[in-house]
Amino acid sequence: MQVLYASEVGGETLEQAAETLAREEPPVPPDAKAYGLQLARTVRMRAGEIDRLIGGVSDRWDVTRLAVIDRIILRMAVAELLAEPDVPVKVCLNEAVEIARKFSTEDSSRFVNGVLDAVARELQNLPSESHTESAQG
């Protein structure tokens, strides 16, 4: 999340943001860093698809109008749902809600939970094998 935030708000590339964060204490374990950077790249590569999914289930909310932290959390979780079929849906949603609770507000955590639950249900109904597997995780 911090890499995406630094990139979006600070204008750094994902790699620059990851290197900046790598110098902070405590250090991020290499496997967590690699996974986080790959997830951030997935968010960037599939941004249109991810934003359409979020926008399609969040009535009256344009994705660009969401709070930056909430938007980044939602995008990360949807990217994980789309690209990481080995991660159970419940784990993905719970992690996103906990991140929202820690870095945003209690209202945000409920909003993130509702949106992601709807996206997960939407993905279960898509015919694509990769979407179905990730949504059923």
JSON list of C-alpha atoms in Angstrom, two decimals:
[
{"chain": "A", "resi": 1, "resn": "MET", "atom": "CA", "xyz": [0.00, 0.00, 0.00]},
{"chain": "A", "resi": 2, "resn": "GLN", "atom": "CA", "xyz": [2.79, 2.39, 0.90]},
{"chain": "A", "resi": 3, "resn": "VAL", "atom": "CA", "xyz": [4.47, 1.90, -2.49]},
{"chain": "A", "resi": 4, "resn": "LEU", "atom": "CA", "xyz": [1.25, 2.69, -4.34]},
{"chain": "A", "resi": 5, "resn": "TYR", "atom": "CA", "xyz": [0.58, 5.67, -2.10]},
{"chain": "A", "resi": 6, "resn": "ALA", "atom": "CA", "xyz": [4.09, 7.10, -2.56]},
{"chain": "A", "resi": 7, "resn": "SER", "atom": "CA", "xyz": [3.83, 6.57, -6.28]},
{"chain": "A", "resi": 8, "resn": "GLU", "atom": "CA", "xyz": [0.37, 8.10, -6.62]},
{"chain": "A", "resi": 9, "resn": "VAL", "atom": "CA", "xyz": [0.84, 11.04, -4.27]},
{"chain": "A", "resi": 10, "resn": "GLY", "atom": "CA", "xyz": [4.58, 11.61, -4.64]},
{"chain": "A", "resi": 11, "resn": "GLY", "atom": "CA", "xyz": [4.87, 10.88, -8.33]},
{"chain": "A", "resi": 12, "resn": "GLU", "atom": "CA", "xyz": [7.62, 8.29, -7.88]},
{"chain": "A", "resi": 13, "resn": "THR", "atom": "CA", "xyz": [7.81, 5.12, -9.95]},
{"chain": "A", "resi": 14, "resn": "LEU", "atom": "CA", "xyz": [6.82, 1.96, -8.12]},
{"chain": "A", "resi": 15, "resn": "GLU", "atom": "CA", "xyz": [10.45, 0.89, -8.02]},
{"chain": "A", "resi": 16, "resn": "GLN", "atom": "CA", "xyz": [11.62, 4.25, -6.59]},
{"chain": "A", "resi": 17, "resn": "ALA", "atom": "CA", "xyz": [8.91, 4.12, -3.94]},
{"chain": "A", "resi": 18, "resn": "ALA", "atom": "CA", "xyz": [9.86, 0.53, -3.03]},
{"chain": "A", "resi": 19, "resn": "GLU", "atom": "CA", "xyz": [13.53, 1.47, -2.69]},
{"chain": "A", "resi": 20, "resn": "THR", "atom": "CA", "xyz": [12.67, 4.44, -0.48]},
{"chain": "A", "resi": 21, "resn": "LEU", "atom": "CA", "xyz": [10.54, 2.24, 1.76]},
{"chain": "A", "resi": 22, "resn": "ALA", "atom": "CA", "xyz": [13.24, -0.43, 1.86]},
{"chain": "A", "resi": 23, "resn": "ARG", "atom": "CA", "xyz": [15.48, 1.97, 3.76]},
{"chain": "A", "resi": 24, "resn": "GLU", "atom": "CA", "xyz": [12.96, 2.39, 6.59]},
{"chain": "A", "resi": 25, "resn": "GLU", "atom": "CA", "xyz": [13.08, 0.54, 9.88]},
{"chain": "A", "resi": 26, "resn": "PRO", "atom": "CA", "xyz": [12.13, -2.15, 10.55]},
{"chain": "A", "resi": 27, "resn": "PRO", "atom": "CA", "xyz": [13.19, -3.61, 7.21]},
{"chain": "A", "resi": 28, "resn": "VAL", "atom": "CA", "xyz": [10.57, -5.36, 5.11]},
{"chain": "A", "resi": 29, "resn": "PRO", "atom": "CA", "xyz": [11.37, -9.05, 4.54]},
{"chain": "A", "resi": 30, "resn": "PRO", "atom": "CA", "xyz": [12.53, -9.63, 0.93]},
{"chain": "A", "resi": 31, "resn": "ASP", "atom": "CA", "xyz": [9.65, -11.98, 0.08]},
{"chain": "A", "resi": 32, "resn": "ALA", "atom": "CA", "xyz": [7.08, -9.48, 1.38]},
{"chain": "A", "resi": 33, "resn": "LYS", "atom": "CA", "xyz": [8.77, -6.70, -0.58]},
{"chain": "A", "resi": 34, "resn": "ALA", "atom": "CA", "xyz": [8.74, -8.76, -3.78]},
{"chain": "A", "resi": 35, "resn": "TYR", "atom": "CA", "xyz": [5.09, -9.74, -3.33]},
{"chain": "A", "resi": 36, "resn": "GLY", "atom": "CA", "xyz": [4.05, -6.16, -2.55]},
{"chain": "A", "resi": 37, "resn": "LEU", "atom": "CA", "xyz": [5.88, -4.76, -5.57]},
{"chain": "A", "resi": 38, "resn": "GLN", "atom": "CA", "xyz": [4.35, -7.41, -7.85]},
{"chain": "A", "resi": 39, "resn": "LEU", "atom": "CA", "xyz": [0.89, -6.62, -6.49]},
{"chain": "A", "resi": 40, "resn": "ALA", "atom": "CA", "xyz": [1.51, -2.90, -7.08]},
{"chain": "A", "resi": 41, "resn": "ARG", "atom": "CA", "xyz": [2.54, -3.67, -10.66]},
{"chain": "A", "resi": 42, "resn": "THR", "atom": "CA", "xyz": [-0.65, -5.69, -11.14]},
{"chain": "A", "resi": 43, "resn": "VAL", "atom": "CA", "xyz": [-2.67, -2.72, -9.87]},
{"chain": "A", "resi": 44, "resn": "ARG", "atom": "CA", "xyz": [-0.99, -0.51, -12.47]},
{"chain": "A", "resi": 45, "resn": "MET", "atom": "CA", "xyz": [-1.23, -2.98, -15.37]},
{"chain": "A", "resi": 46, "resn": "ARG", "atom": "CA", "xyz": [-4.90, -3.79, -14.75]},
{"chain": "A", "resi": 47, "resn": "ALA", "atom": "CA", "xyz": [-6.02, -0.38, -13.46]},
{"chain": "A", "resi": 48, "resn": "GLY", "atom": "CA", "xyz": [-8.88, 0.04, -15.93]},
{"chain": "A", "resi": 49, "resn": "GLU", "atom": "CA", "xyz": [-10.34, -3.39, -15.22]},
{"chain": "A", "resi": 50, "resn": "ILE", "atom": "CA", "xyz": [-9.90, -2.97, -11.46]},
{"chain": "A", "resi": 51, "resn": "ASP", "atom": "CA", "xyz": [-11.54, 0.48, -11.43]},
{"chain": "A", "resi": 52, "resn": "ARG", "atom": "CA", "xyz": [-14.46, -0.79, -13.53]},
{"chain": "A", "resi": 53, "resn": "LEU", "atom": "CA", "xyz": [-15.05, -3.60, -11.03]},
{"chain": "A", "resi": 54, "resn": "ILE", "atom": "CA", "xyz": [-14.91, -1.23, -8.07]},
{"chain": "A", "resi": 55, "resn": "GLY", "atom": "CA", "xyz": [-17.06, 1.39, -9.79]},
{"chain": "A", "resi": 56, "resn": "GLY", "atom": "CA", "xyz": [-19.57, -1.23, -10.86]},
{"chain": "A", "resi": 57, "resn": "VAL", "atom": "CA", "xyz": [-20.37, -2.21, -7.28]},
{"chain": "A", "resi": 58, "resn": "SER", "atom": "CA", "xyz": [-19.99, 1.09, -5.45]},
{"chain": "A", "resi": 59, "resn": "ASP", "atom": "CA", "xyz": [-23.19, 2.95, -6.17]},
{"chain": "A", "resi": 60, "resn": "ARG", "atom": "CA", "xyz": [-22.92, 6.72, -6.35]},
{"chain": "A", "resi": 61, "resn": "TRP", "atom": "CA", "xyz": [-19.13, 6.63, -5.93]},
{"chain": "A", "resi": 62, "resn": "ASP", "atom": "CA", "xyz": [-16.77, 7.31, -8.79]},
{"chain": "A", "resi": 63, "resn": "VAL", "atom": "CA", "xyz": [-13.46, 5.60, -8.03]},
{"chain": "A", "resi": 64, "resn": "THR", "atom": "CA", "xyz": [-11.52, 8.84, -8.52]},
{"chain": "A", "resi": 65, "resn": "ARG", "atom": "CA", "xyz": [-13.61, 10.51, -5.81]},
{"chain": "A", "resi": 66, "resn": "LEU", "atom": "CA", "xyz": [-12.73, 7.96, -3.14]},
{"chain": "A", "resi": 67, "resn": "ALA", "atom": "CA", "xyz": [-10.21, 8.86, -0.45]},
{"chain": "A", "resi": 68, "resn": "VAL", "atom": "CA", "xyz": [-6.72, 8.03, -1.73]},
{"chain": "A", "resi": 69, "resn": "ILE", "atom": "CA", "xyz": [-6.00, 5.42, 0.95]},
{"chain": "A", "resi": 70, "resn": "ASP", "atom": "CA", "xyz": [-9.37, 3.71, 0.45]},
{"chain": "A", "resi": 71, "resn": "ARG", "atom": "CA", "xyz": [-8.92, 3.69, -3.33]},
{"chain": "A", "resi": 72, "resn": "ILE", "atom": "CA", "xyz": [-5.45, 2.16, -3.03]},
{"chain": "A", "resi": 73, "resn": "ILE", "atom": "CA", "xyz": [-6.62, -0.50, -0.57]},
{"chain": "A", "resi": 74, "resn": "LEU", "atom": "CA", "xyz": [-9.54, -1.43, -2.83]},
{"chain": "A", "resi": 75, "resn": "ARG", "atom": "CA", "xyz": [-7.32, -1.57, -5.91]},
{"chain": "A", "resi": 76, "resn": "MET", "atom": "CA", "xyz": [-4.77, -3.77, -4.15]},
{"chain": "A", "resi": 77, "resn": "ALA", "atom": "CA", "xyz": [-7.36, -6.21, -2.91]},
{"chain": "A", "resi": 78, "resn": "VAL", "atom": "CA", "xyz": [-9.11, -6.44, -6.28]},
{"chain": "A", "resi": 79, "resn": "ALA", "atom": "CA", "xyz": [-5.74, -6.98, -7.98]},
{"chain": "A", "resi": 80, "resn": "GLU", "atom": "CA", "xyz": [-5.09, -9.80, -5.53]},
{"chain": "A", "resi": 81, "resn": "LEU", "atom": "CA", "xyz": [-8.51, -11.32, -6.22]},
{"chain": "A", "resi": 82, "resn": "LEU", "atom": "CA", "xyz": [-7.81, -11.19, -9.96]},
{"chain": "A", "resi": 83, "resn": "ALA", "atom": "CA", "xyz": [-4.19, -12.28, -10.06]},
{"chain": "A", "resi": 84, "resn": "GLU", "atom": "CA", "xyz": [-3.58, -14.49, -7.03]},
{"chain": "A", "resi": 85, "resn": "PRO", "atom": "CA", "xyz": [-5.90, -17.51, -7.15]},
{"chain": "A", "resi": 86, "resn": "ASP", "atom": "CA", "xyz": [-4.00, -19.19, -4.30]},
{"chain": "A", "resi": 87, "resn": "VAL", "atom": "CA", "xyz": [-5.00, -16.44, -1.85]},
{"chain": "A", "resi": 88, "resn": "PRO", "atom": "CA", "xyz": [-8.40, -17.28, -0.32]},
{"chain": "A", "resi": 89, "resn": "VAL", "atom": "CA", "xyz": [-11.02, -14.58, -0.86]},
{"chain": "A", "resi": 90, "resn": "LYS", "atom": "CA", "xyz": [-11.74, -14.35, 2.86]},
{"chain": "A", "resi": 91, "resn": "VAL", "atom": "CA", "xyz": [-8.05, -13.76, 3.63]},
{"chain": "A", "resi": 92, "resn": "CYS", "atom": "CA", "xyz": [-7.81, -11.07, 0.96]},
{"chain": "A", "resi": 93, "resn": "LEU", "atom": "CA", "xyz": [-10.89, -9.26, 2.23]},
{"chain": "A", "resi": 94, "resn": "ASN", "atom": "CA", "xyz": [-9.89, -9.53, 5.90]},
{"chain": "A", "resi": 95, "resn": "GLU", "atom": "CA", "xyz": [-6.42, -8.15, 5.19]},
{"chain": "A", "resi": 96, "resn": "ALA", "atom": "CA", "xyz": [-7.85, -5.21, 3.22]},
{"chain": "A", "resi": 97, "resn": "VAL", "atom": "CA", "xyz": [-10.30, -4.41, 6.01]},
{"chain": "A", "resi": 98, "resn": "GLU", "atom": "CA", "xyz": [-7.51, -4.52, 8.61]},
{"chain": "A", "resi": 99, "resn": "ILE", "atom": "CA", "xyz": [-5.34, -2.22, 6.49]},
{"chain": "A", "resi": 100, "resn": "ALA", "atom": "CA", "xyz": [-8.27, 0.18, 6.13]},
{"chain": "A", "resi": 101, "resn": "ARG", "atom": "CA", "xyz": [-8.87, 0.06, 9.88]},
{"chain": "A", "resi": 102, "resn": "LYS", "atom": "CA", "xyz": [-5.20, 0.79, 10.58]},
{"chain": "A", "resi": 103, "resn": "PHE", "atom": "CA", "xyz": [-4.55, 3.47, 7.95]},
{"chain": "A", "resi": 104, "resn": "SER", "atom": "CA", "xyz": [-7.99, 5.00, 7.36]},
{"chain": "A", "resi": 105, "resn": "THR", "atom": "CA", "xyz": [-11.19, 5.10, 9.42]},
{"chain": "A", "resi": 106, "resn": "GLU", "atom": "CA", "xyz": [-13.70, 2.70, 10.93]},
{"chain": "A", "resi": 107, "resn": "ASP", "atom": "CA", "xyz": [-16.20, 3.84, 8.29]},
{"chain": "A", "resi": 108, "resn": "SER", "atom": "CA", "xyz": [-13.60, 3.11, 5.63]},
{"chain": "A", "resi": 109, "resn": "SER", "atom": "CA", "xyz": [-13.10, -0.43, 6.87]},
{"chain": "A", "resi": 110, "resn": "ARG", "atom": "CA", "xyz": [-16.84, -1.10, 6.57]},
{"chain": "A", "resi": 111, "resn": "PHE", "atom": "CA", "xyz": [-16.93, 0.53, 3.12]},
{"chain": "A", "resi": 112, "resn": "VAL", "atom": "CA", "xyz": [-13.91, -1.49, 1.94]},
{"chain": "A", "resi": 113, "resn": "ASN", "atom": "CA", "xyz": [-15.50, -4.70, 3.24]},
{"chain": "A", "resi": 114, "resn": "GLY", "atom": "CA", "xyz": [-18.80, -4.02, 1.46]},
{"chain": "A", "resi": 115, "resn": "VAL", "atom": "CA", "xyz": [-17.20, -3.09, -1.86]},
{"chain": "A", "resi": 116, "resn": "LEU", "atom": "CA", "xyz": [-14.81, -6.03, -1.84]},
{"chain": "A", "resi": 117, "resn": "ASP", "atom": "CA", "xyz": [-17.52, -8.48, -0.88]},
{"chain": "A", "resi": 118, "resn": "ALA", "atom": "CA", "xyz": [-19.57, -7.27, -3.86]},
{"chain": "A", "resi": 119, "resn": "VAL", "atom": "CA", "xyz": [-16.56, -7.48, -6.20]},
{"chain": "A", "resi": 120, "resn": "ALA", "atom": "CA", "xyz": [-15.79, -11.02, -5.02]},
{"chain": "A", "resi": 121, "resn": "ARG", "atom": "CA", "xyz": [-19.40, -12.05, -5.69]},
{"chain": "A", "resi": 122, "resn": "GLU", "atom": "CA", "xyz": [-19.23, -10.38, -9.11]},
{"chain": "A", "resi": 123, "resn": "LEU", "atom": "CA", "xyz": [-16.05, -12.28, -9.95]},
{"chain": "A", "resi": 124, "resn": "GLN", "atom": "CA", "xyz": [-17.66, -15.57, -8.94]},
{"chain": "A", "resi": 125, "resn": "ASN", "atom": "CA", "xyz": [-20.30, -14.97, -11.59]},
{"chain": "A", "resi": 126, "resn": "LEU", "atom": "CA", "xyz": [-17.83, -14.30, -14.41]},
{"chain": "A", "resi": 127, "resn": "PRO", "atom": "CA", "xyz": [-17.20, -17.16, -16.85]},
{"chain": "A", "resi": 128, "resn": "SER", "atom": "CA", "xyz": [-13.38, -16.79, -16.87]},
{"chain": "A", "resi": 129, "resn": "GLU", "atom": "CA", "xyz": [-11.59, -19.66, -15.13]},
{"chain": "A", "resi": 130, "resn": "SER", "atom": "CA", "xyz": [-9.03, -17.43, -13.43]},
{"chain": "A", "resi": 131, "resn": "HIS", "atom": "CA", "xyz": [-11.75, -15.16, -12.03]},
{"chain": "A", "resi": 132, "resn": "THR", "atom": "CA", "xyz": [-13.81, -18.10, -10.82]},
{"chain": "A", "resi": 133, "resn": "GLU", "atom": "CA", "xyz": [-10.86, -19.78, -9.12]},
{"chain": "A", "resi": 134, "resn": "SER", "atom": "CA", "xyz": [-9.75, -16.59, -7.37]},
{"chain": "A", "resi": 135, "resn": "ALA", "atom": "CA", "xyz": [-13.24, -15.72, -6.25]},
{"chain": "A", "resi": 136, "resn": "GLN", "atom": "CA", "xyz": [-13.87, -19.17, -4.82]},
{"chain": "A", "resi": 137, "resn": "GLY", "atom": "CA", "xyz": [-10.44, -19.35, -3.08]}
]
